[in-house]
Amino acid sequence: MNTATTGAMGPPPAEPPAGYQPAQSRSLLNYAKHADFMVFLGWTISTTLPVGFLGPLRYLAAAYFAGAFLLFARQVSPAVARCWPLFLLPILCTISAIWAPSMNEALRKGFSLALTALVAIYVATRIPGRKILLAYFLAELIAAVISLRTNTIDSQGAWTGMFGQKNFFAVNMFILYVAALGLILDRENGRWIRRVAMAGAPLALLLVVLAKSGTTTLLVLATTAAMLGQTLVWQPASKIPNARALIVMGFAVVGLLGAYVAFGILQIDLMKEVLGALGKDSTLTGRTMLWELAERSMAEHPWTGLGANGYWRVEHGMANSITAILQGAERFSSFSFHNAYYENGVSYGYPGYWATVILSTWACASAGMNWARNQTAVNAAFLMFALMIVLRSTSEADLSEEFRAMVVILFVSASRKELHLKPQRQPGGGATFWRAGA
């Protein structure tokens, strides 16, 4: 082609600027993130509120997450390998179907436990942390409002709300309080969300006090000190050289001095004093007897256990005797060893006991590392959730059950992963910061 021909055709088209990407048609999958939050909110409500007619909503949400997991497998699958401890109990439960009293029950429970883990991994990977907190805040706020209307009080004058038992009511209000605190301290939330959270936090605090749960009250005080301390002291200290090291050393010195005075000079019996302050007897309301029976059962079946749902059955004589003694029931009703480690140990032997220990340790370590990498109010809230639920697992059997709200909160807290804040240079020479991770 000659020069004359080229000039007649006009100059060549200009090259697109660097970094330009042509507009692409939006797929329906682009809107899945909005559906994810709405379905998760429905899941949270159905697993939190003890209302029978919400059961189908829970299974519909689980079906949605299972299908969405397949659609976004490339994004979610790496988290499955990272969260392998979540699948230890489902595997043991499924294997125990070989010797469990009911194979169908064991297989169903194993599938449900695995599905609970997959839902948590999907949510932790696809939904931002502040939206997860918002979902739990809204669900627990509904529970708080309903509990105010029902005004249910037990024989000792403690509020039980819509949950029928003061400890369950108190721990749900603790979740409401921590979620509200996380939303308030997270400055990236909208104004109205923070205002509603500011109204929900004192309501949750009031209901925890009315529940007369000493343990939960102590958890609320510790959580408040930790989260406010992070926002008001720890984060500003990062701007002062060596300030954080001095803070850590100061707390260490005060702790060592307090321990020396309490145990070395005053000879305080810590266990006795704590139980007395919480209004509990030395048997922890019969729990120590249950734990002794669990240890005996584990010793009799060390490697296999009794299988999933193998102990608390109507045909098991000891189960009937325990419920008659501790619950005053004339006939068998559902019960537990009030300890997740013993509960899984009786069902799956020592492998189940140590699988629960590994799961709890990994969950706390994972949530703690997530906070260490990015010390935000949202990550602090999830760390408080993980620590609270693992502490609760020593007196309740939540980690042995599927589709439990406490289990999902723990799994989500452990499955989330955020990377360090990294600077990204702009063409003008300035720097902005971006955060990778869910």
C-alpha positions as semicolon CSV with decimal commas, in nm:
position;residue;x (nm);y (nm);z (nm)
1;M;0,000;0,000;0,000
2;N;0,149;0,340;-0,097
3;T;0,149;0,668;0,092
4;A;-0,127;0,823;-0,115
5;T;-0,360;0,538;-0,050
6;T;-0,288;0,553;0,323
7;G;-0,358;0,924;0,343
8;A;-0,685;0,888;0,156
9;M;-0,803;0,632;0,406
10;G;-0,728;0,864;0,698
11;P;-0,493;0,821;0,994
12;P;-0,476;0,486;1,172
13;P;-0,707;0,448;1,477
14;A;-0,563;0,563;1,806
15;E;-0,439;0,299;2,045
16;P;-0,645;0,257;2,369
17;P;-0,478;0,398;2,680
18;A;-0,279;0,167;2,904
19;G;-0,493;-0,037;3,137
20;Y;-0,812;0,018;2,934
21;Q;-1,058;-0,272;2,935
22;P;-1,365;-0,277;2,712
23;A;-1,702;-0,293;2,882
24;Q;-1,837;-0,644;2,916
25;S;-2,194;-0,759;2,941
26;R;-2,295;-0,837;3,298
27;S;-2,390;-1,193;3,377
28;L;-2,653;-1,293;3,627
29;L;-2,367;-1,436;3,833
30;N;-2,246;-1,079;3,891
31;Y;-2,552;-1,023;4,109
32;A;-2,498;-1,342;4,312
33;K;-2,316;-1,149;4,584
34;H;-2,641;-0,969;4,668
35;A;-2,832;-1,298;4,676
36;D;-2,557;-1,449;4,893
37;F;-2,616;-1,196;5,168
38;M;-2,995;-1,225;5,159
39;V;-2,986;-1,605;5,169
40;F;-2,728;-1,599;5,447
41;L;-2,949;-1,361;5,644
42;G;-3,233;-1,611;5,605
43;W;-3,001;-1,893;5,711
44;T;-2,888;-1,695;6,017
45;I;-3,245;-1,618;6,123
46;S;-3,356;-1,980;6,077
47;T;-3,062;-2,122;6,276
48;T;-3,084;-1,859;6,552
49;L;-3,453;-1,827;6,631
50;P;-3,600;-2,141;6,796
51;V;-3,910;-2,136;6,576
52;G;-4,023;-2,460;6,416
53;F;-4,171;-2,321;6,095
54;L;-3,831;-2,172;5,997
55;G;-3,684;-2,521;5,950
56;P;-3,761;-2,541;5,575
57;L;-3,592;-2,203;5,524
58;R;-3,274;-2,345;5,673
59;Y;-3,268;-2,636;5,428
60;L;-3,356;-2,415;5,131
61;A;-3,064;-2,186;5,221
62;A;-2,835;-2,489;5,256
63;A;-2,941;-2,608;4,910
64;Y;-2,869;-2,263;4,767
65;F;-2,520;-2,257;4,916
66;A;-2,448;-2,609;4,791
67;G;-2,543;-2,507;4,435
68;A;-2,356;-2,176;4,457
69;F;-2,051;-2,361;4,589
70;L;-2,038;-2,554;4,262
71;L;-2,084;-2,239;4,051
72;F;-1,799;-2,057;4,224
73;A;-1,584;-2,364;4,288
74;R;-1,270;-2,202;4,143
75;Q;-1,295;-1,918;4,394
76;V;-1,402;-2,122;4,696
77;S;-1,210;-2,448;4,652
78;P;-0,869;-2,316;4,773
79;A;-1,032;-2,232;5,107
80;V;-1,152;-2,594;5,142
81;A;-0,793;-2,722;5,148
82;R;-0,694;-2,450;5,396
83;C;-0,990;-2,536;5,625
84;W;-0,933;-2,912;5,638
85;P;-0,994;-2,937;6,020
86;L;-1,362;-2,860;5,956
87;F;-1,403;-3,198;5,786
88;L;-1,249;-3,422;6,053
89;L;-1,575;-3,475;6,243
90;P;-1,790;-3,526;5,928
91;I;-1,548;-3,797;5,810
92;L;-1,547;-3,973;6,148
93;C;-1,925;-3,949;6,171
94;T;-1,971;-4,100;5,825
95;I;-1,727;-4,384;5,898
96;S;-1,906;-4,458;6,227
97;A;-2,218;-4,548;6,029
98;I;-2,065;-4,896;6,000
99;W;-2,116;-4,968;6,372
100;A;-2,360;-4,695;6,481
101;P;-2,702;-4,803;6,613
102;S;-2,865;-4,638;6,309
103;M;-2,671;-4,624;5,984
104;N;-2,917;-4,383;5,827
105;E;-2,889;-4,138;6,118
106;A;-2,509;-4,151;6,106
107;L;-2,495;-4,093;5,729
108;R;-2,746;-3,808;5,752
109;K;-2,553;-3,644;6,034
110;G;-2,220;-3,685;5,857
111;F;-2,361;-3,523;5,543
112;S;-2,515;-3,240;5,748
113;L;-2,188;-3,175;5,933
114;A;-2,002;-3,155;5,601
115;L;-2,267;-2,925;5,456
116;T;-2,238;-2,699;5,763
117;A;-1,865;-2,667;5,699
118;L;-1,916;-2,595;5,328
119;V;-2,174;-2,324;5,403
120;A;-1,933;-2,156;5,644
121;I;-1,645;-2,169;5,395
122;Y;-1,860;-2,029;5,115
123;V;-1,989;-1,746;5,333
124;A;-1,642;-1,662;5,464
125;T;-1,503;-1,652;5,110
126;R;-1,782;-1,473;4,925
127;I;-1,937;-1,229;5,177
128;P;-1,741;-0,940;5,336
129;G;-1,689;-0,962;5,709
130;R;-1,892;-0,652;5,796
131;K;-2,192;-0,795;5,608
132;I;-2,162;-1,121;5,800
133;L;-2,164;-0,923;6,124
134;L;-2,467;-0,731;5,998
135;A;-2,655;-1,056;5,930
136;Y;-2,591;-1,184;6,283
137;F;-2,676;-0,846;6,430
138;L;-3,014;-0,835;6,251
139;A;-3,101;-1,196;6,342
140;E;-3,014;-1,150;6,710
141;L;-3,188;-0,813;6,719
142;I;-3,510;-0,986;6,609
143;A;-3,456;-1,240;6,889
144;A;-3,402;-0,959;7,140
145;V;-3,720;-0,776;7,038
146;I;-3,928;-1,095;7,052
147;S;-3,778;-1,178;7,393
148;L;-3,878;-0,835;7,521
149;R;-4,234;-0,898;7,412
150;T;-4,254;-1,248;7,560
151;N;-4,096;-1,140;7,891
152;T;-4,031;-1,503;7,995
153;I;-3,871;-1,549;8,339
154;D;-3,764;-1,874;8,507
155;S;-3,814;-1,977;8,870
156;Q;-3,491;-1,800;8,979
157;G;-3,599;-1,467;8,832
158;A;-3,367;-1,486;8,530
159;W;-3,488;-1,392;8,186
160;T;-3,496;-1,677;7,935
161;G;-3,649;-1,487;7,645
162;M;-3,772;-1,689;7,351
163;F;-3,498;-1,950;7,405
164;G;-3,649;-2,109;7,718
165;Q;-3,317;-2,130;7,903
166;K;-3,116;-1,844;8,047
167;N;-2,773;-1,959;7,926
168;F;-2,888;-1,991;7,564
169;F;-3,060;-1,656;7,589
170;A;-2,752;-1,490;7,740
171;V;-2,509;-1,625;7,480
172;N;-2,733;-1,509;7,195
173;M;-2,748;-1,163;7,346
174;F;-2,368;-1,176;7,376
175;I;-2,350;-1,237;7,000
176;L;-2,582;-0,939;6,946
177;Y;-2,360;-0,721;7,166
178;V;-2,032;-0,819;6,997
179;A;-2,180;-0,779;6,647
180;A;-2,317;-0,436;6,742
181;L;-1,981;-0,333;6,887
182;G;-1,802;-0,447;6,573
183;L;-2,041;-0,250;6,350
184;I;-2,007;0,063;6,565
185;L;-1,627;0,059;6,571
186;D;-1,596;-0,016;6,199
187;R;-1,586;0,328;6,040
188;E;-1,649;0,194;5,690
189;N;-2,010;0,115;5,775
190;G;-2,287;0,352;5,675
191;R;-2,423;0,608;5,919
192;W;-2,760;0,439;5,965
193;I;-2,608;0,097;6,028
194;R;-2,388;0,240;6,302
195;R;-2,682;0,427;6,455
196;V;-2,897;0,114;6,471
197;A;-2,601;-0,077;6,618
198;M;-2,562;0,195;6,882
199;A;-2,923;0,131;6,983
200;G;-2,880;-0,248;6,979
201;A;-2,566;-0,262;7,195
202;P;-2,720;-0,126;7,520
203;L;-3,028;-0,341;7,463
204;A;-2,809;-0,652;7,438
205;L;-2,616;-0,547;7,748
206;L;-2,939;-0,501;7,944
207;L;-3,070;-0,843;7,841
208;V;-2,743;-1,013;7,939
209;V;-2,776;-0,860;8,286
210;L;-3,141;-0,968;8,310
211;A;-3,042;-1,323;8,214
212;K;-2,832;-1,338;8,534
213;S;-2,557;-1,535;8,363
214;G;-2,234;-1,462;8,548
215;T;-2,013;-1,627;8,285
216;T;-2,164;-1,430;7,998
217;T;-2,144;-1,107;8,197
218;L;-1,770;-1,162;8,247
219;L;-1,734;-1,234;7,873
220;V;-1,913;-0,908;7,792
221;L;-1,681;-0,710;8,020
222;A;-1,370;-0,876;7,876
223;T;-1,488;-0,827;7,517
224;T;-1,572;-0,462;7,576
225;A;-1,229;-0,398;7,726
226;A;-1,053;-0,582;7,442
227;M;-1,238;-0,418;7,151
228;L;-1,240;-0,066;7,296
229;G;-0,879;-0,106;7,399
230;Q;-0,786;-0,203;7,045
231;T;-0,966;0,098;6,895
232;L;-0,871;0,361;7,152
233;V;-0,526;0,244;7,266
234;W;-0,372;-0,029;7,051
235;Q;-0,430;0,123;6,706
236;P;-0,317;0,479;6,802
237;A;-0,009;0,326;6,967
238;S;0,110;0,203;6,626
239;K;0,202;0,564;6,540
240;I;0,441;0,591;6,838
241;P;0,770;0,397;6,822
242;N;0,789;0,107;7,071
243;A;0,454;0,206;7,228
244;R;0,297;-0,135;7,163
245;A;0,594;-0,316;7,311
246;L;0,562;-0,106;7,627
247;I;0,190;-0,186;7,647
248;V;0,254;-0,560;7,620
249;M;0,532;-0,545;7,878
250;G;0,313;-0,343;8,114
251;F;0,031;-0,597;8,097
252;A;0,278;-0,882;8,146
253;V;0,428;-0,720;8,457
254;V;0,086;-0,645;8,608
255;G;-0,031;-1,001;8,535
256;L;0,274;-1,162;8,693
257;L;0,250;-0,943;9,002
258;G;-0,120;-1,019;9,038
259;A;-0,058;-1,393;9,003
260;Y;0,221;-1,379;9,263
261;V;0,004;-1,193;9,514
262;A;-0,302;-1,415;9,453
263;F;-0,135;-1,755;9,451
264;G;0,194;-1,698;9,627
265;I;0,089;-1,472;9,915
266;L;-0,290;-1,502;9,960
267;Q;-0,301;-1,872;9,858
268;I;-0,632;-1,826;9,674
269;D;-0,811;-2,134;9,539
270;L;-0,889;-1,995;9,193
271;M;-1,140;-2,261;9,092
272;K;-1,336;-2,230;9,415
273;E;-1,339;-1,851;9,403
274;V;-1,449;-1,836;9,039
275;L;-1,727;-2,089;9,090
276;G;-1,843;-1,902;9,399
277;A;-1,846;-1,570;9,214
278;L;-2,051;-1,726;8,934
279;G;-2,292;-1,891;9,176
280;K;-2,205;-2,246;9,067
281;D;-2,135;-2,553;9,279
282;S;-1,824;-2,769;9,258
283;T;-1,999;-3,023;9,035
284;L;-2,092;-2,754;8,779
285;T;-2,460;-2,847;8,811
286;G;-2,397;-3,218;8,766
287;R;-2,162;-3,182;8,470
288;T;-1,867;-3,349;8,644
289;M;-2,074;-3,666;8,685
290;L;-2,156;-3,661;8,314
291;W;-1,789;-3,616;8,225
292;E;-1,690;-3,914;8,440
293;L;-1,945;-4,130;8,260
294;A;-1,816;-4,005;7,925
295;E;-1,456;-4,091;8,020
296;R;-1,568;-4,441;8,121
297;S;-1,750;-4,490;7,789
298;M;-1,445;-4,367;7,593
299;A;-1,222;-4,610;7,782
300;E;-1,456;-4,897;7,690
301;H;-1,463;-4,802;7,320
302;P;-1,135;-4,615;7,266
303;W;-1,097;-4,634;6,888
304;T;-1,452;-4,657;6,755
305;G;-1,683;-4,504;7,013
306;L;-2,050;-4,593;7,005
307;G;-2,108;-4,432;6,666
308;A;-2,304;-4,120;6,579
309;N;-2,596;-4,065;6,817
310;G;-2,499;-4,388;6,989
311;Y;-2,538;-4,292;7,356
312;W;-2,843;-4,071;7,404
313;R;-3,108;-4,317;7,286
314;V;-3,435;-4,433;7,435
315;E;-3,315;-4,796;7,443
316;H;-3,000;-4,705;7,638
317;G;-3,065;-4,765;8,009
318;M;-2,797;-4,528;8,141
319;A;-2,925;-4,245;7,919
320;N;-3,274;-4,289;8,066
321;S;-3,135;-4,290;8,422
322;I;-2,933;-3,971;8,365
323;T;-3,223;-3,776;8,221
324;A;-3,445;-3,897;8,506
325;I;-3,193;-3,778;8,767
326;L;-3,084;-3,448;8,614
327;Q;-3,398;-3,346;8,430
328;G;-3,664;-3,516;8,639
329;A;-3,812;-3,661;8,321
330;E;-4,024;-3,975;8,345
331;R;-3,923;-4,083;7,996
332;F;-3,615;-4,024;7,783
333;S;-3,562;-3,688;7,615
334;S;-3,267;-3,551;7,423
335;F;-2,964;-3,471;7,634
336;S;-2,585;-3,430;7,608
337;F;-2,266;-3,456;7,810
338;H;-2,246;-3,074;7,820
339;N;-1,899;-3,090;7,672
340;A;-1,826;-3,104;7,299
341;Y;-1,501;-3,299;7,344
342;Y;-1,659;-3,572;7,554
343;E;-1,968;-3,580;7,334
344;N;-1,761;-3,648;7,022
345;G;-1,531;-3,878;7,219
346;V;-1,819;-4,102;7,322
347;S;-1,952;-4,108;6,965
348;Y;-1,622;-4,155;6,776
349;G;-1,374;-4,266;7,042
350;Y;-1,046;-4,092;7,118
351;P;-1,011;-3,991;6,749
352;G;-1,330;-3,787;6,787
353;Y;-1,207;-3,632;7,112
354;W;-0,876;-3,521;6,962
355;A;-1,039;-3,414;6,635
356;T;-1,248;-3,169;6,839
357;V;-0,934;-3,045;7,017
358;I;-0,761;-2,990;6,682
359;L;-1,068;-2,814;6,542
360;S;-1,096;-2,578;6,840
361;T;-0,724;-2,500;6,847
362;W;-0,711;-2,435;6,473
363;A;-1,022;-2,216;6,484
364;C;-0,880;-1,988;6,755
365;A;-0,537;-1,977;6,590
366;S;-0,686;-1,899;6,248
367;A;-0,909;-1,620;6,380
368;G;-0,616;-1,486;6,583
369;M;-0,383;-1,482;6,282
370;N;-0,650;-1,310;6,076
371;W;-0,670;-1,034;6,337
372;A;-0,290;-1,012;6,360
373;R;-0,263;-0,960;5,985
374;N;-0,528;-0,690;5,975
375;Q;-0,627;-0,547;6,314
376;T;-0,973;-0,410;6,237
377;A;-1,283;-0,402;6,454
378;V;-1,447;-0,661;6,228
379;N;-1,163;-0,910;6,272
380;A;-1,157;-0,840;6,646
381;A;-1,528;-0,926;6,665
382;F;-1,474;-1,258;6,488
383;L;-1,183;-1,337;6,719
384;M;-1,409;-1,272;7,020
385;F;-1,670;-1,505;6,868
386;A;-1,413;-1,783;6,821
387;L;-1,275;-1,754;7,173
388;M;-1,622;-1,741;7,329
389;I;-1,753;-2,046;7,142
390;V;-1,442;-2,255;7,214
391;L;-1,467;-2,158;7,582
392;R;-1,836;-2,251;7,574
393;S;-1,752;-2,588;7,415
394;T;-1,614;-2,706;7,750
395;S;-1,961;-2,687;7,905
396;E;-2,191;-2,728;7,603
397;A;-2,203;-2,976;7,314
398;D;-2,247;-2,725;7,029
399;L;-1,950;-2,857;6,827
400;S;-2,112;-3,200;6,803
401;E;-2,427;-3,073;6,632
402;E;-2,498;-2,976;6,273
403;F;-2,661;-2,652;6,154
404;R;-2,612;-2,487;6,493
405;A;-2,572;-2,110;6,490
406;M;-2,272;-2,128;6,726
407;V;-2,098;-2,380;6,503
408;V;-2,143;-2,170;6,190
409;I;-2,013;-1,856;6,365
410;L;-1,701;-2,042;6,477
411;F;-1,643;-2,195;6,133
412;V;-1,691;-1,860;5,958
413;S;-1,456;-1,687;6,203
414;A;-1,189;-1,949;6,135
415;S;-1,241;-1,971;5,757
416;R;-1,204;-1,599;5,686
417;K;-0,866;-1,484;5,559
418;E;-0,738;-1,133;5,508
419;L;-0,392;-1,033;5,396
420;H;-0,179;-0,742;5,507
421;L;-0,262;-0,391;5,396
422;K;-0,041;-0,336;5,093
423;P;0,053;-0,005;4,929
424;Q;-0,023;0,031;4,558
425;R;0,147;0,312;4,375
426;Q;-0,066;0,546;4,166
427;P;0,047;0,717;3,843
428;G;0,066;1,054;4,022
429;G;0,316;0,922;4,274
430;G;0,073;0,883;4,564
431;A;-0,013;0,559;4,735
432;T;-0,344;0,401;4,823
433;F;-0,398;0,087;5,025
434;W;-0,596;-0,217;4,930
435;R;-0,683;-0,527;5,125
436;A;-0,692;-0,872;4,978
437;G;-0,912;-1,146;5,111
438;A;-1,275;-1,198;5,200
